[in-house]
Amino acid sequence: MRCSTVSWVVFINLMLFGMGSYFYMVWQYRQSPPKQSFPNISTYDNQIFLYNRGFLPNKKPTLLWRTKHASPSNVTYVKRSMPRFPSLHSHQAQFDGKFYTCLKNESAEECRKKTSQFKKKILVQLSNSVMEESNVLKQGNSNNSYNVHYAGPREDFNDKPPKQVLCELLSTKLETLRRADIASTEPLRASMPKRHFFENRIFNSCVVVASSGALKGSNMGKFIDSHDVVLRFNRAPTRTFAEDVGAKTTVRLLNSQVVTKEEFGFLKSSLYKNVSLVVWDPSNYSASLDEWIQSPEHDLFPNFIQYRKQEAKPRIYMINPLTIWDVWDFLQRNTRLRLRKNPPSSGFLGIRLLLPHCNLVDVVEYVPSSRVTKRCHYYDPEQNEACTFGVWHPLSAEKLLTYHMNEASDHEVFQGGFVRLRGSKMIKC
């Protein structure tokens, strides 16, 4: 009897010990940061991938708060600091875009129905992304590393006619720097162009080519090359992809990392030869131009100056960083919900850059078509929904506004893969 009692006591103690150990392990697991998965992609794309998600680009990705002008010696590291949506994957990619692609043997009515269904779903997803991002900001999880203090109205662009919204965008002050804008004591002054980008030049048709993975297999190359001006981004290639993205490049819009980091080959790569280059680097929201020149986010000035020296006919321009925030103000002014206080994407800056110089601007695979995919870029296999809906830039808000200003048909947008905006010379504001 005593042995039986002892056995039961031992058994119960072992059970309690095992359960305690299990709950302790579960508690420890929940206290640790979630493991991040980083695809095996090219050096360039890995750098941009990390940068856009709040990571320090090094051999072992480490989360950080993106402090202004931070360098490896003064970065502050904190857990769980990467911007995220509370339910980023809860509503995205719930449908296969290919299901809504019109087939050759379908009737016009069947195609119209598919297009209408896809339009409704993709616009809801973009709106949900803006809403979820706003919820994150309301909970106090916003990192205001650019010291943005917006005091203007927050309106709903849907309450305004598309022409009014487009006129508001055209009234923003995005411009490139000229020699006259730089203080005479600055070494940079001598390397600045005397004129603005495309000053006094107007083209009939221009196209902004997003680097979206949806372009793979799109056969849009001929359509893209038919435009007078073709704007591409960063290191997006054309060789071996011409059937889908075209072979023509007139302008490349580059972020400051591409210009500064040696591994991107800015001074050597043929991608940056015989084209017009426009580079940009964000400033503090309320900084003066002199303050930014003394402390840019990435020190792009040495390579900018060297490029001007080494090229026979350098066509390189630098966006005035103060005017980038004028474009951000436009986005927030036309969005009732709070936007993340980070600069607009290169895509939206590219649209604004061309509008004053083109009678029409087509924007390819920026507003998602039925070819939408989780694939980030047409030239690499990385899959991440943030490339379409945004995490760091206010990308979803940009795309909703772009669609609102668009004058192409829904078939052209959601089946053809492009939106069309009217340039400043074709609209009376």
XYZ file of C-alpha atoms in Angstrom:
429
model
C 0.000 0.000 0.000
C 2.832 2.338 0.940
C 4.695 1.513 -2.332
C 1.568 2.285 -4.310
C 1.182 5.648 -2.570
C 4.853 6.525 -3.140
C 4.529 5.582 -6.817
C 1.518 7.845 -7.259
C 3.283 10.731 -5.506
C 6.337 10.318 -7.743
C 4.143 10.094 -10.852
C 2.194 13.256 -9.961
C 5.426 15.163 -9.218
C 6.890 14.117 -12.558
C 3.706 15.239 -14.333
C 3.760 18.612 -12.590
C 7.475 19.062 -13.349
C 6.946 18.162 -17.017
C 4.019 20.538 -17.390
C 5.957 23.316 -15.668
C 8.921 22.780 -18.017
C 6.627 22.838 -21.041
C 4.936 26.103 -20.073
C 8.320 27.643 -19.262
C 9.619 26.730 -22.751
C 6.483 28.200 -24.355
C 6.920 31.397 -22.326
C 10.598 31.670 -23.356
C 9.690 31.137 -26.997
C 7.097 33.910 -26.923
C 9.560 36.304 -25.321
C 12.104 35.836 -28.085
C 11.857 37.870 -31.336
C 10.392 36.050 -34.322
C 12.892 34.675 -36.804
C 13.081 36.636 -40.022
C 13.361 34.940 -43.372
C 15.569 36.568 -45.994
C 15.555 35.158 -49.507
C 18.742 34.372 -51.348
C 18.745 37.314 -53.741
C 21.304 39.549 -55.385
C 23.497 41.891 -53.339
C 21.697 44.961 -54.643
C 18.222 43.654 -54.017
C 19.222 42.406 -50.573
C 20.431 45.907 -49.684
C 17.204 47.517 -50.873
C 15.134 44.737 -49.291
C 16.715 45.394 -45.904
C 16.703 49.179 -46.238
C 13.014 49.356 -47.060
C 12.132 47.168 -44.086
C 14.112 48.970 -41.388
C 17.168 46.700 -41.280
C 20.830 47.557 -41.200
C 22.353 45.999 -44.370
C 25.143 43.785 -43.066
C 26.045 40.111 -43.079
C 23.580 39.306 -40.311
C 20.383 41.411 -40.588
C 19.754 43.272 -37.347
C 16.627 45.234 -36.551
C 17.018 48.922 -35.846
C 15.191 52.160 -35.523
C 16.181 54.192 -38.578
C 17.556 57.253 -36.801
C 18.365 60.301 -38.893
C 21.870 60.178 -40.397
C 22.576 56.987 -38.485
C 25.887 55.236 -39.093
C 27.071 51.791 -37.909
C 28.792 53.463 -34.952
C 25.715 55.189 -33.553
C 22.769 52.982 -34.519
C 20.426 52.109 -31.668
C 19.187 48.523 -31.840
C 15.832 47.480 -30.438
C 13.730 44.356 -30.694
C 10.673 44.193 -32.920
C 11.284 47.614 -34.436
C 10.547 46.729 -38.047
C 7.435 48.519 -39.331
C 4.673 45.999 -39.833
C 0.957 45.707 -40.239
C -0.848 43.879 -37.413
C -2.420 41.514 -39.939
C -0.375 42.101 -43.057
C -1.021 38.633 -44.442
C -4.610 38.329 -43.257
C -6.183 39.975 -46.291
C -3.482 39.939 -48.932
C -3.022 37.298 -51.600
C -6.386 35.727 -50.774
C -7.084 35.423 -54.481
C -5.157 34.416 -57.562
C -4.995 37.339 -59.971
C -4.768 34.957 -62.925
C -8.340 33.875 -62.217
C -9.411 37.395 -63.232
C -7.309 37.620 -66.397
C -9.431 37.829 -69.536
C -8.919 34.958 -71.973
C -9.000 35.230 -75.754
C -12.037 32.974 -76.126
C -14.130 34.854 -73.541
C -16.910 37.244 -74.396
C -16.674 40.959 -73.731
C -19.235 40.593 -70.951
C -17.248 37.826 -69.232
C -14.110 39.955 -69.446
C -15.904 42.998 -68.068
C -17.195 40.957 -65.124
C -13.729 39.615 -64.309
C -12.231 43.098 -64.530
C -14.891 44.538 -62.250
C -14.377 41.791 -59.665
C -10.610 42.212 -59.685
C -10.859 46.001 -59.427
C -13.062 45.716 -56.348
C -10.743 43.231 -54.641
C -7.451 45.034 -55.319
C -8.804 48.452 -54.295
C -10.161 46.952 -51.063
C -6.759 45.428 -50.340
C -4.966 48.708 -50.940
C -7.483 50.511 -48.710
C -7.087 47.886 -45.991
C -3.321 48.341 -46.079
C -3.696 52.093 -45.530
C -6.152 51.460 -42.701
C -3.974 48.874 -40.966
C -0.931 51.107 -41.235
C -2.946 53.939 -39.686
C -3.954 51.635 -36.828
C -0.295 50.933 -36.131
C 0.365 54.663 -35.914
C -2.623 55.227 -33.599
C -1.180 52.618 -31.219
C 1.937 54.751 -30.868
C 4.282 52.451 -32.780
C 5.371 55.094 -35.266
C 9.025 55.884 -35.782
C 9.334 59.531 -36.830
C 12.995 59.441 -37.824
C 12.578 62.385 -40.228
C 10.952 64.588 -37.595
C 7.796 65.110 -39.654
C 5.303 67.555 -38.136
C 2.393 67.851 -40.520
C -0.202 70.426 -39.487
C -2.427 70.558 -42.580
C -5.840 69.018 -43.300
C -6.473 65.326 -43.903
C -9.138 64.982 -46.586
C -10.577 62.075 -48.551
C -9.457 62.248 -52.181
C -12.624 60.356 -53.158
C -14.583 63.498 -52.298
C -12.690 65.471 -54.948
C -12.849 65.286 -58.758
C -9.788 63.538 -60.270
C -8.799 66.745 -62.082
C -8.651 68.661 -58.800
C -6.415 66.034 -57.189
C -4.122 65.981 -60.222
C -3.877 69.777 -60.148
C -2.933 69.598 -56.465
C -0.157 67.140 -57.320
C 1.092 69.366 -60.136
C 1.198 72.310 -57.736
C 3.741 70.533 -55.513
C 7.289 71.801 -55.802
C 9.323 68.702 -56.640
C 12.386 69.960 -58.518
C 16.063 69.295 -59.058
C 18.889 71.422 -57.709
C 20.752 73.933 -59.871
C 24.141 75.502 -59.364
C 22.462 78.734 -58.277
C 20.742 76.889 -55.412
C 24.032 75.922 -53.747
C 26.071 78.294 -51.578
C 29.233 79.582 -53.275
C 31.362 78.149 -50.469
C 30.200 74.581 -51.126
C 32.519 72.347 -53.238
C 29.362 70.713 -54.599
C 28.313 73.899 -56.365
C 30.714 73.554 -59.306
C 29.367 70.071 -60.122
C 25.724 71.045 -60.168
C 23.992 71.570 -63.539
C 22.969 75.092 -64.423
C 19.429 74.049 -65.337
C 16.657 71.908 -63.896
C 15.928 68.420 -65.201
C 14.228 68.595 -68.632
C 14.005 72.378 -68.301
C 11.798 73.867 -71.064
C 11.331 70.452 -72.686
C 7.969 68.849 -73.450
C 7.386 65.339 -74.829
C 4.227 63.814 -76.196
C 4.266 60.465 -74.391
C 6.219 59.239 -71.364
C 6.140 55.998 -69.403
C 7.159 55.140 -65.860
C 8.158 51.467 -65.705
C 7.759 49.972 -62.247
C 10.071 47.061 -61.449
C 7.096 44.908 -60.443
C 7.243 41.138 -60.694
C 3.943 41.361 -62.600
C 5.922 42.475 -65.669
C 7.464 39.025 -66.043
C 5.660 37.367 -68.942
C 3.641 40.523 -69.665
C 4.823 41.089 -73.273
C 4.623 44.844 -72.688
C 8.036 45.621 -74.206
C 6.733 47.089 -77.487
C 4.162 49.223 -75.675
C 6.826 50.613 -73.327
C 9.324 51.342 -76.107
C 6.663 53.195 -78.122
C 6.887 56.154 -75.716
C 9.141 59.153 -76.255
C 10.571 58.971 -72.717
C 11.052 55.793 -70.669
C 11.832 56.139 -66.958
C 13.202 53.188 -64.994
C 14.403 52.761 -61.417
C 17.712 51.914 -59.805
C 19.308 48.805 -61.359
C 16.265 47.404 -63.138
C 17.756 45.630 -66.194
C 16.479 45.425 -69.763
C 18.898 42.903 -71.256
C 17.178 39.497 -71.598
C 13.898 41.092 -70.414
C 13.163 43.349 -73.407
C 10.101 41.378 -74.520
C 8.400 42.178 -71.219
C 9.906 45.543 -70.205
C 11.302 47.021 -73.423
C 14.879 47.926 -74.314
C 14.685 51.717 -74.268
C 15.785 53.803 -71.275
C 15.741 57.601 -71.237
C 15.864 58.314 -67.483
C 16.879 56.382 -64.396
C 15.698 57.540 -60.981
C 18.185 56.342 -58.343
C 17.993 56.367 -54.575
C 21.105 57.505 -52.724
C 22.151 54.001 -51.686
C 22.634 52.996 -55.305
C 24.853 56.029 -55.841
C 26.961 55.620 -52.702
C 27.551 51.911 -52.110
C 30.477 50.461 -54.058
C 28.826 47.092 -54.653
C 26.172 48.771 -56.823
C 28.829 49.845 -59.349
C 27.427 53.317 -59.937
C 30.631 54.730 -61.455
C 31.329 51.653 -63.605
C 28.078 50.002 -64.658
C 26.843 50.520 -68.218
C 23.308 50.891 -66.816
C 24.147 54.487 -65.928
C 25.789 55.484 -69.197
C 24.146 57.479 -71.983
C 20.961 58.148 -70.024
C 19.687 60.999 -67.866
C 20.105 60.237 -64.167
C 18.082 61.748 -61.341
C 19.235 60.879 -57.820
C 17.502 61.511 -54.515
C 18.245 61.367 -50.816
C 15.745 62.295 -48.076
C 16.317 65.155 -45.676
C 14.804 65.921 -42.307
C 11.271 67.295 -42.779
C 12.170 70.751 -41.470
C 15.875 70.854 -42.404
C 17.394 73.612 -44.501
C 19.250 72.786 -47.694
C 22.579 73.663 -46.072
C 21.831 71.337 -43.138
C 21.114 68.456 -45.507
C 24.284 69.100 -47.533
C 26.316 68.916 -44.331
C 24.638 65.678 -43.244
C 22.832 63.692 -45.990
C 21.320 60.337 -45.131
C 23.799 58.694 -47.521
C 26.852 60.637 -48.648
C 26.119 60.677 -52.374
C 28.130 63.827 -53.157
C 31.608 62.289 -53.851
C 30.249 59.866 -56.456
C 27.967 62.529 -57.909
C 30.989 64.824 -58.409
C 33.142 62.001 -59.784
C 30.430 60.988 -62.278
C 30.324 64.574 -63.568
C 34.096 64.498 -64.043
C 34.427 61.135 -65.754
C 31.550 61.326 -68.245
C 31.991 63.303 -71.472
C 28.402 64.578 -71.420
C 27.045 63.930 -67.934
C 23.298 64.298 -67.609
C 22.881 63.832 -63.890
C 20.561 65.741 -61.575
C 19.798 65.739 -57.870
C 16.316 66.231 -56.432
C 16.025 69.032 -53.907
C 15.281 66.947 -50.772
C 13.094 69.658 -49.246
C 10.651 69.368 -52.156
C 10.254 65.608 -51.592
C 8.307 66.440 -48.434
C 6.017 68.700 -50.424
C 4.938 65.564 -52.297
C 4.478 63.697 -48.993
C 2.305 66.571 -47.756
C 0.131 66.121 -50.863
C -0.341 62.438 -50.012
C -1.269 63.120 -46.383
C -3.500 66.061 -47.301
C -5.538 63.762 -49.541
C -5.659 60.803 -47.146
C -7.979 60.985 -44.159
C -6.013 58.330 -42.264
C -2.526 58.873 -40.885
C 0.351 57.920 -43.177
C 3.734 56.673 -42.062
C 6.120 59.616 -41.845
C 8.596 58.357 -44.414
C 9.317 59.762 -47.900
C 7.208 58.793 -50.913
C 8.405 55.868 -53.008
C 10.667 56.315 -56.015
C 7.688 55.267 -58.137
C 5.515 58.168 -57.054
C 8.431 60.603 -57.276
C 9.034 59.386 -60.830
C 5.418 60.079 -61.768
C 5.575 63.595 -60.346
C 8.942 64.202 -62.009
C 7.612 63.532 -65.527
C 4.149 65.123 -65.331
C 5.310 68.702 -66.106
C 7.244 67.512 -69.175
C 4.822 65.130 -70.894
C 1.438 65.465 -72.522
C 0.576 62.090 -71.063
C 2.298 59.756 -68.602
C 1.591 56.036 -68.632
C 2.586 54.157 -65.472
C 3.161 50.450 -66.014
C 2.331 47.856 -63.324
C 2.293 50.368 -60.491
C -1.412 50.069 -59.772
C -1.650 46.238 -59.698
C -3.249 44.535 -62.687
C -4.638 41.001 -62.818
C -1.024 39.904 -63.382
C -0.314 40.825 -59.741
C 2.033 38.404 -58.024
C 3.895 38.052 -54.740
C 7.103 38.359 -56.732
C 8.831 41.684 -55.941
C 10.719 42.333 -59.186
C 10.550 40.913 -62.679
C 14.302 40.182 -62.584
C 14.582 38.140 -59.364
C 12.569 35.434 -57.587
C 12.055 37.205 -54.225
C 8.476 37.026 -52.998
C 7.129 39.615 -50.547
C 3.693 41.272 -50.517
C 5.234 44.433 -49.034
C 6.641 45.202 -52.485
C 3.069 45.656 -53.753
C 1.268 47.040 -50.708
C 4.109 48.797 -48.904
C 5.568 48.819 -45.411
C 8.074 51.661 -45.286
C 6.831 54.050 -47.997
C 3.122 55.076 -48.030
C 2.797 52.914 -51.148
C -0.837 51.834 -50.930
C -2.001 55.442 -50.483
C 0.117 56.462 -53.484
C -1.475 53.783 -55.662
C -5.028 54.626 -54.627
C -4.437 58.291 -55.462
C -2.799 57.398 -58.782
C -5.775 55.271 -59.780
C -8.148 58.092 -58.798
C -6.289 60.536 -61.114
C -6.104 58.000 -63.925
C -8.069 58.426 -67.156
C -7.401 55.031 -68.754
C -10.267 52.541 -68.866
C -10.566 49.851 -66.215
C -9.756 47.273 -68.880
C -6.498 49.090 -69.671
C -5.622 49.393 -65.972
C -6.496 45.944 -64.652
C -5.995 43.847 -67.805
C -3.529 45.964 -69.792
C -1.379 46.877 -66.816
C -1.094 50.668 -67.047
C -2.710 53.845 -65.776
C -2.643 57.093 -67.753
C -2.234 60.579 -66.308
C -2.570 63.842 -68.152
C 0.481 66.114 -68.098
C 0.468 69.740 -67.000
C 0.278 71.066 -70.593
C -2.869 69.032 -71.240
C -4.867 70.101 -68.211
C -6.088 73.526 -67.137
C -5.761 73.927 -63.397
